[in-house]
mmCIF file of C-alpha atoms in Angstrom:
data_model
loop_
_atom_site.group_PDB
_atom_site.id
_atom_site.type_symbol
_atom_site.label_atom_id
_atom_site.label_comp_id
_atom_site.label_asym_id
_atom_site.label_seq_id
_atom_site.Cartn_x
_atom_site.Cartn_y
_atom_site.Cartn_z
ATOM 1 C CA UNK C 1 26.376 -8.636 -6.869
ATOM 2 C CA UNK C 2 23.027 -10.368 -7.218
ATOM 3 C CA UNK C 3 20.400 -11.523 -4.770
ATOM 4 C CA UNK C 4 21.822 -15.008 -5.262
ATOM 5 C CA UNK C 5 25.347 -14.041 -4.171
ATOM 6 C CA UNK C 6 24.513 -11.625 -1.330
ATOM 7 C CA UNK C 7 23.933 -13.140 2.093
ATOM 8 C CA UNK C 8 21.120 -11.650 4.142
ATOM 9 C CA UNK C 9 20.410 -14.858 6.057
ATOM 10 C CA UNK C 10 18.563 -14.225 9.303
ATOM 11 C CA UNK C 11 17.915 -10.569 8.611
ATOM 12 C CA UNK C 12 14.428 -9.071 8.702
ATOM 13 C CA UNK C 13 13.195 -6.642 6.055
ATOM 14 C CA UNK C 14 10.093 -4.460 5.932
ATOM 15 C CA UNK C 15 9.081 -3.214 2.481
ATOM 16 C CA UNK C 16 6.192 -0.780 2.220
ATOM 17 C CA UNK C 17 3.983 -0.859 -0.844
ATOM 18 C CA UNK C 18 5.196 -4.349 -1.698
ATOM 19 C CA UNK C 19 2.125 -6.190 -2.918
ATOM 20 C CA UNK C 20 2.754 -5.250 -6.559
ATOM 21 C CA UNK C 21 5.115 -3.450 -8.908
ATOM 22 C CA UNK C 22 8.524 -2.260 -7.751
ATOM 23 C CA UNK C 23 7.865 -3.093 -4.106
ATOM 24 C CA UNK C 24 6.998 -6.719 -4.827
ATOM 25 C CA UNK C 25 10.159 -7.079 -6.928
ATOM 26 C CA UNK C 26 12.300 -5.557 -4.173
ATOM 27 C CA UNK C 27 10.781 -7.821 -1.544
ATOM 28 C CA UNK C 28 11.400 -10.829 -3.792
ATOM 29 C CA UNK C 29 15.034 -9.820 -4.205
ATOM 30 C CA UNK C 30 15.580 -9.528 -0.469
ATOM 31 C CA UNK C 31 13.898 -12.883 0.082
ATOM 32 C CA UNK C 32 16.115 -14.461 -2.580
ATOM 33 C CA UNK C 33 19.136 -13.210 -0.624
ATOM 34 C CA UNK C 34 17.858 -14.946 2.507
ATOM 35 C CA UNK C 35 16.029 -12.195 4.414
ATOM 36 C CA UNK C 36 12.709 -12.737 6.142
ATOM 37 C CA UNK C 37 10.219 -10.223 4.764
ATOM 38 C CA UNK C 38 7.222 -8.244 5.963
ATOM 39 C CA UNK C 39 5.015 -7.266 3.034
ATOM 40 C CA UNK C 40 2.659 -4.317 3.072
ATOM 41 C CA UNK C 41 0.246 -2.835 0.596
ATOM 42 C CA UNK C 42 -3.146 -2.873 -1.012
ATOM 43 C CA UNK C 43 -4.819 -5.491 -3.165
ATOM 44 C CA UNK C 44 -7.024 -8.555 -3.244
ATOM 45 C CA UNK C 45 -6.476 -10.608 -0.103
ATOM 46 C CA UNK C 46 -6.226 -13.862 -2.021
ATOM 47 C CA UNK C 47 -3.627 -12.453 -4.387
ATOM 48 C CA UNK C 48 -1.648 -11.064 -1.464
ATOM 49 C CA UNK C 49 -1.723 -14.422 0.271
ATOM 50 C CA UNK C 50 -0.554 -16.128 -2.917
ATOM 51 C CA UNK C 51 2.321 -13.648 -3.143
ATOM 52 C CA UNK C 52 3.220 -14.145 0.519
ATOM 53 C CA UNK C 53 3.101 -17.929 0.523
ATOM 54 C CA UNK C 54 4.781 -18.242 -2.858
ATOM 55 C CA UNK C 55 7.684 -16.021 -1.840
ATOM 56 C CA UNK C 56 8.204 -17.973 1.371
ATOM 57 C CA UNK C 57 8.146 -21.312 -0.470
ATOM 58 C CA UNK C 58 10.446 -20.191 -3.296
ATOM 59 C CA UNK C 59 13.167 -18.929 -0.986
ATOM 60 C CA UNK C 60 12.769 -20.960 2.198
ATOM 61 C CA UNK C 61 12.245 -17.930 4.405
ATOM 62 C CA UNK C 62 9.400 -16.493 6.505
ATOM 63 C CA UNK C 63 7.092 -13.893 4.987
ATOM 64 C CA UNK C 64 4.457 -11.943 6.883
ATOM 65 C CA UNK C 65 1.898 -9.378 5.715
ATOM 66 C CA UNK C 66 0.716 -6.240 7.481
ATOM 67 C CA UNK C 67 -2.125 -4.165 5.981
ATOM 68 C CA UNK C 68 -0.986 -0.777 7.325
ATOM 69 C CA UNK C 69 -2.581 2.200 5.579
ATOM 70 C CA UNK C 70 0.320 4.529 4.778
ATOM 71 C CA UNK C 71 -1.924 7.547 5.337
ATOM 72 C CA UNK C 72 -2.379 6.638 9.003
ATOM 73 C CA UNK C 73 0.525 7.298 11.361
ATOM 74 C CA UNK C 74 -0.449 4.710 13.971
ATOM 75 C CA UNK C 75 -0.784 1.932 11.410
ATOM 76 C CA UNK C 76 2.467 2.899 9.729
ATOM 77 C CA UNK C 77 4.306 2.796 13.038
ATOM 78 C CA UNK C 78 2.677 -0.518 13.928
ATOM 79 C CA UNK C 79 4.036 -2.017 10.702
ATOM 80 C CA UNK C 80 7.558 -1.680 12.100
ATOM 81 C CA UNK C 81 6.539 -2.827 15.572
ATOM 82 C CA UNK C 82 4.792 -5.829 13.978
ATOM 83 C CA UNK C 83 8.055 -6.927 12.343
ATOM 84 C CA UNK C 84 9.784 -6.831 15.724
ATOM 85 C CA UNK C 85 6.918 -8.679 17.405
ATOM 86 C CA UNK C 86 7.037 -11.400 14.753
ATOM 87 C CA UNK C 87 10.801 -11.739 14.289
ATOM 88 C CA UNK C 88 12.410 -10.010 17.255
ATOM 89 C CA UNK C 89 14.291 -7.479 15.104
ATOM 90 C CA UNK C 90 14.263 -5.245 12.046
ATOM 91 C CA UNK C 91 17.438 -4.939 9.981
ATOM 92 C CA UNK C 92 16.233 -3.519 6.671
ATOM 93 C CA UNK C 93 13.557 -0.907 6.004
ATOM 94 C CA UNK C 94 12.573 -0.092 2.436
ATOM 95 C CA UNK C 95 10.179 2.832 2.058
ATOM 96 C CA UNK C 96 8.626 2.221 -1.332
ATOM 97 C CA UNK C 97 4.915 3.037 -1.006
ATOM 98 C CA UNK C 98 3.794 5.713 -3.410
ATOM 99 C CA UNK C 99 0.813 7.169 -5.242
ATOM 100 C CA UNK C 100 0.538 9.711 -8.024
ATOM 101 C CA UNK C 101 -1.817 12.285 -9.526
ATOM 102 C CA UNK C 102 -1.144 14.370 -12.612
ATOM 103 C CA UNK C 103 -2.823 17.755 -13.106
ATOM 104 C CA UNK C 104 -2.114 21.434 -13.642
ATOM 105 C CA UNK C 105 -1.405 23.288 -10.408
ATOM 106 C CA UNK C 106 -4.610 25.327 -10.678
ATOM 107 C CA UNK C 107 -6.619 22.129 -11.144
ATOM 108 C CA UNK C 108 -4.757 20.029 -8.575
ATOM 109 C CA UNK C 109 -7.243 18.745 -5.962
ATOM 110 C CA UNK C 110 -6.068 19.639 -2.442
ATOM 111 C CA UNK C 111 -7.106 16.211 -1.196
ATOM 112 C CA UNK C 112 -4.799 14.613 -3.772
ATOM 113 C CA UNK C 113 -1.939 16.822 -2.586
ATOM 114 C CA UNK C 114 -2.540 15.767 1.026
ATOM 115 C CA UNK C 115 -2.721 12.073 0.120
ATOM 116 C CA UNK C 116 0.459 12.095 -1.972
ATOM 117 C CA UNK C 117 2.457 13.925 0.684
ATOM 118 C CA UNK C 118 1.138 11.525 3.326
ATOM 119 C CA UNK C 119 1.930 8.320 1.448
ATOM 120 C CA UNK C 120 5.087 9.311 -0.424
ATOM 121 C CA UNK C 121 6.815 11.352 2.280
ATOM 122 C CA UNK C 122 5.193 11.376 5.703
ATOM 123 C CA UNK C 123 4.860 7.585 5.905
ATOM 124 C CA UNK C 124 8.637 7.299 5.482
ATOM 125 C CA UNK C 125 9.107 9.626 8.437
ATOM 126 C CA UNK C 126 6.871 7.419 10.588
ATOM 127 C CA UNK C 127 8.517 4.129 9.622
ATOM 128 C CA UNK C 128 12.040 5.517 10.060
ATOM 129 C CA UNK C 129 11.147 7.103 13.389
ATOM 130 C CA UNK C 130 9.811 3.734 14.576
ATOM 131 C CA UNK C 131 12.682 1.636 13.181
ATOM 132 C CA UNK C 132 15.717 3.663 14.283
ATOM 133 C CA UNK C 133 15.468 2.853 18.025
ATOM 134 C CA UNK C 134 15.445 -0.888 17.244
ATOM 135 C CA UNK C 135 18.366 -0.476 14.858
ATOM 136 C CA UNK C 136 20.314 1.626 17.349
ATOM 137 C CA UNK C 137 19.854 -1.093 19.960
ATOM 138 C CA UNK C 138 21.415 -3.613 17.565
ATOM 139 C CA UNK C 139 24.009 -1.130 16.268
ATOM 140 C CA UNK C 140 22.989 -2.159 12.771
ATOM 141 C CA UNK C 141 20.430 -1.170 10.170
ATOM 142 C CA UNK C 142 19.862 -0.424 6.517
ATOM 143 C CA UNK C 143 17.239 2.093 5.427
ATOM 144 C CA UNK C 144 16.603 2.573 1.727
ATOM 145 C CA UNK C 145 14.055 5.107 0.522
ATOM 146 C CA UNK C 146 12.713 4.629 -2.982
ATOM 147 C CA UNK C 147 12.681 8.173 -4.256
ATOM 148 C CA UNK C 148 12.638 9.015 -7.962
ATOM 149 C CA UNK C 149 14.391 10.992 -10.634
ATOM 150 C CA UNK C 150 11.679 13.440 -9.605
ATOM 151 C CA UNK C 151 13.430 13.703 -6.257
ATOM 152 C CA UNK C 152 16.249 15.438 -8.137
ATOM 153 C CA UNK C 153 14.538 17.201 -11.039
ATOM 154 C CA UNK C 154 10.995 18.330 -11.815
ATOM 155 C CA UNK C 155 8.383 17.742 -14.484
ATOM 156 C CA UNK C 156 5.200 19.697 -15.103
ATOM 157 C CA UNK C 157 1.818 18.638 -13.726
ATOM 158 C CA UNK C 158 3.305 16.656 -10.825
ATOM 159 C CA UNK C 159 3.550 19.276 -8.094
ATOM 160 C CA UNK C 160 2.698 16.963 -5.188
ATOM 161 C CA UNK C 161 4.785 14.012 -6.348
ATOM 162 C CA UNK C 162 7.863 16.112 -7.107
ATOM 163 C CA UNK C 163 7.533 17.952 -3.796
ATOM 164 C CA UNK C 164 7.187 14.695 -1.862
ATOM 165 C CA UNK C 165 10.141 13.041 -3.578
ATOM 166 C CA UNK C 166 12.350 16.090 -3.012
ATOM 167 C CA UNK C 167 11.299 15.829 0.629
ATOM 168 C CA UNK C 168 12.338 12.183 0.694
ATOM 169 C CA UNK C 169 15.813 13.239 -0.415
ATOM 170 C CA UNK C 170 16.077 15.734 2.439
ATOM 171 C CA UNK C 171 14.820 13.150 4.925
ATOM 172 C CA UNK C 172 17.352 10.623 3.640
ATOM 173 C CA UNK C 173 20.304 12.961 4.062
ATOM 174 C CA UNK C 174 19.245 14.240 7.467
ATOM 175 C CA UNK C 175 18.661 10.840 9.046
ATOM 176 C CA UNK C 176 21.871 9.490 7.487
ATOM 177 C CA UNK C 177 23.841 12.118 9.393
ATOM 178 C CA UNK C 178 22.027 11.411 12.636
ATOM 179 C CA UNK C 179 22.634 7.649 12.630
ATOM 180 C CA UNK C 180 26.028 7.437 10.923
ATOM 181 C CA UNK C 181 27.864 6.331 14.071
ATOM 182 C CA UNK C 182 25.246 3.747 15.031
ATOM 183 C CA UNK C 183 25.986 1.219 12.302
ATOM 184 C CA UNK C 184 22.965 2.389 10.315
ATOM 185 C CA UNK C 185 22.994 3.649 6.740
ATOM 186 C CA UNK C 186 20.275 5.599 4.951
ATOM 187 C CA UNK C 187 20.248 5.940 1.184
ATOM 188 C CA UNK C 188 17.842 6.680 -1.641
ATOM 189 C CA UNK C 189 17.302 4.960 -4.960
ATOM 190 C CA UNK C 190 16.050 7.310 -7.664
ATOM 191 C CA UNK C 191 14.514 5.375 -10.547
ATOM 192 C CA UNK C 192 13.522 6.849 -13.851
ATOM 193 C CA UNK C 193 10.406 5.502 -15.489
ATOM 194 C CA UNK C 194 9.679 1.858 -14.674
ATOM 195 C CA UNK C 195 6.712 0.217 -16.373
ATOM 196 C CA UNK C 196 4.560 -0.343 -13.290
ATOM 197 C CA UNK C 197 0.807 -0.165 -12.636
ATOM 198 C CA UNK C 198 1.426 3.341 -11.236
ATOM 199 C CA UNK C 199 3.141 4.449 -14.456
ATOM 200 C CA UNK C 200 0.369 2.920 -16.549
ATOM 201 C CA UNK C 201 -2.033 5.168 -14.668
ATOM 202 C CA UNK C 202 0.196 8.174 -15.238
ATOM 203 C CA UNK C 203 0.160 7.542 -18.987
ATOM 204 C CA UNK C 204 -3.598 8.005 -19.182
ATOM 205 C CA UNK C 205 -3.608 10.986 -16.812
ATOM 206 C CA UNK C 206 -0.741 12.696 -18.614
ATOM 207 C CA UNK C 207 -2.424 12.154 -21.982
ATOM 208 C CA UNK C 208 -5.507 13.902 -20.644
ATOM 209 C CA UNK C 209 -3.545 16.735 -19.021
ATOM 210 C CA UNK C 210 -1.487 17.416 -22.162
ATOM 211 C CA UNK C 211 -4.184 16.697 -24.717
ATOM 212 C CA UNK C 212 -2.151 14.027 -26.543
ATOM 213 C CA UNK C 213 -2.515 10.293 -27.145
ATOM 214 C CA UNK C 214 -1.084 7.703 -24.777
ATOM 215 C CA UNK C 215 1.508 6.504 -27.311
ATOM 216 C CA UNK C 216 2.826 10.062 -27.523
ATOM 217 C CA UNK C 217 3.080 10.226 -23.724
ATOM 218 C CA UNK C 218 5.374 7.187 -23.655
ATOM 219 C CA UNK C 219 7.459 8.305 -26.650
ATOM 220 C CA UNK C 220 7.584 12.073 -26.253
ATOM 221 C CA UNK C 221 7.131 12.660 -22.525
ATOM 222 C CA UNK C 222 8.333 9.703 -20.481
ATOM 223 C CA UNK C 223 11.095 8.091 -22.482
ATOM 224 C CA UNK C 224 12.114 11.411 -23.998
ATOM 225 C CA UNK C 225 13.672 12.164 -20.601
ATOM 226 C CA UNK C 226 15.668 8.919 -20.543
ATOM 227 C CA UNK C 227 18.565 8.944 -23.032
ATOM 228 C CA UNK C 228 18.505 5.144 -23.262
ATOM 229 C CA UNK C 229 14.875 5.332 -24.483
ATOM 230 C CA UNK C 230 14.142 2.296 -22.337
ATOM 231 C CA UNK C 231 12.104 1.759 -19.199
ATOM 232 C CA UNK C 232 14.110 0.800 -16.112
ATOM 233 C CA UNK C 233 13.785 -2.917 -15.324
ATOM 234 C CA UNK C 234 12.839 -4.313 -11.913
ATOM 235 C CA UNK C 235 16.000 -6.431 -11.713
ATOM 236 C CA UNK C 236 18.180 -3.339 -12.074
ATOM 237 C CA UNK C 237 16.590 -1.826 -8.972
ATOM 238 C CA UNK C 238 16.773 -5.102 -7.063
ATOM 239 C CA UNK C 239 20.495 -5.436 -7.730
ATOM 240 C CA UNK C 240 21.193 -1.966 -6.356
ATOM 241 C CA UNK C 241 18.994 -2.506 -3.305
ATOM 242 C CA UNK C 242 20.715 -5.768 -2.411
ATOM 243 C CA UNK C 243 24.099 -4.067 -2.742
ATOM 244 C CA UNK C 244 23.075 -1.188 -0.469
ATOM 245 C CA UNK C 245 21.747 -3.441 2.295
ATOM 246 C CA UNK C 246 24.671 -5.873 2.125
ATOM 247 C CA UNK C 247 28.069 -5.489 3.776
ATOM 248 C CA UNK C 248 29.431 -4.295 0.421
ATOM 249 C CA UNK C 249 27.335 -1.140 0.709
ATOM 250 C CA UNK C 250 28.279 -0.273 4.278
ATOM 251 C CA UNK C 251 30.105 2.932 3.341
ATOM 252 C CA UNK C 252 27.223 4.266 1.231
ATOM 253 C CA UNK C 253 25.340 6.744 3.388
ATOM 254 C CA UNK C 254 23.130 9.740 2.680
ATOM 255 C CA UNK C 255 23.478 9.177 -1.054
ATOM 256 C CA UNK C 256 21.150 9.273 -4.039
ATOM 257 C CA UNK C 257 21.612 6.494 -6.572
ATOM 258 C CA UNK C 258 20.105 7.356 -9.941
ATOM 259 C CA UNK C 259 18.800 4.465 -12.034
ATOM 260 C CA UNK C 260 17.321 6.557 -14.794
ATOM 261 C CA UNK C 261 19.115 5.828 -18.052
ATOM 262 C CA UNK C 262 20.934 9.150 -17.825
ATOM 263 C CA UNK C 263 17.872 11.357 -17.292
ATOM 264 C CA UNK C 264 19.333 13.456 -14.483
ATOM 265 C CA UNK C 265 22.723 13.741 -16.197
ATOM 266 C CA UNK C 266 21.193 16.237 -18.627
#
């Protein structure tokens, strides 16, 4: 199934962290399938507007933008309420926002820990908590949390990120059980390494932490974990997301879907 064959006409999707990278690709895929989209994230306001207007024009749907800071509970909750104010409903919630910091545990700045837990885990709690009542009222909803291979396995120097992504997996399973009879599904996508701006930043940080060159980080650290020796492509994540939020994915609930080239099979 592709975004072109799935039918999400009339549905409303909120995608956090969707002004660049994976989130922008996921939002584009949902728009291509006919969903109205609420974008969220950081960046230059002119670039965000170009993304918003371009997506709406390409796919003939409505696209809104909300600048919620994922570290602030009230703004995160208002992101969901904003979608309902604008469109009258929320059908799809994709929790994608994420940040990263790489350092040894003894050197890990506490403020970085707090920020990563807030953005990567706690914001998902706030958006889900806000969205579920609306979805219950409609007896329909699709929640997809973008976790990571690091939600299933660990790597050194990423204590906050790994902890947050493991937490996302627990949140996914718990909420899936709570809403299973309400026509709502909750699942997690667990990508391996995708060449995103976030990963580009990790390359430099990991090189510094390990005392090796950036080329060695890509070859011997990142892609060493992925048996295919290839970065995951955006389209591969989009295809899975569209499946999970479509009618075809209705029986998928509380599950982790690895898109990692075989990393977690080892």
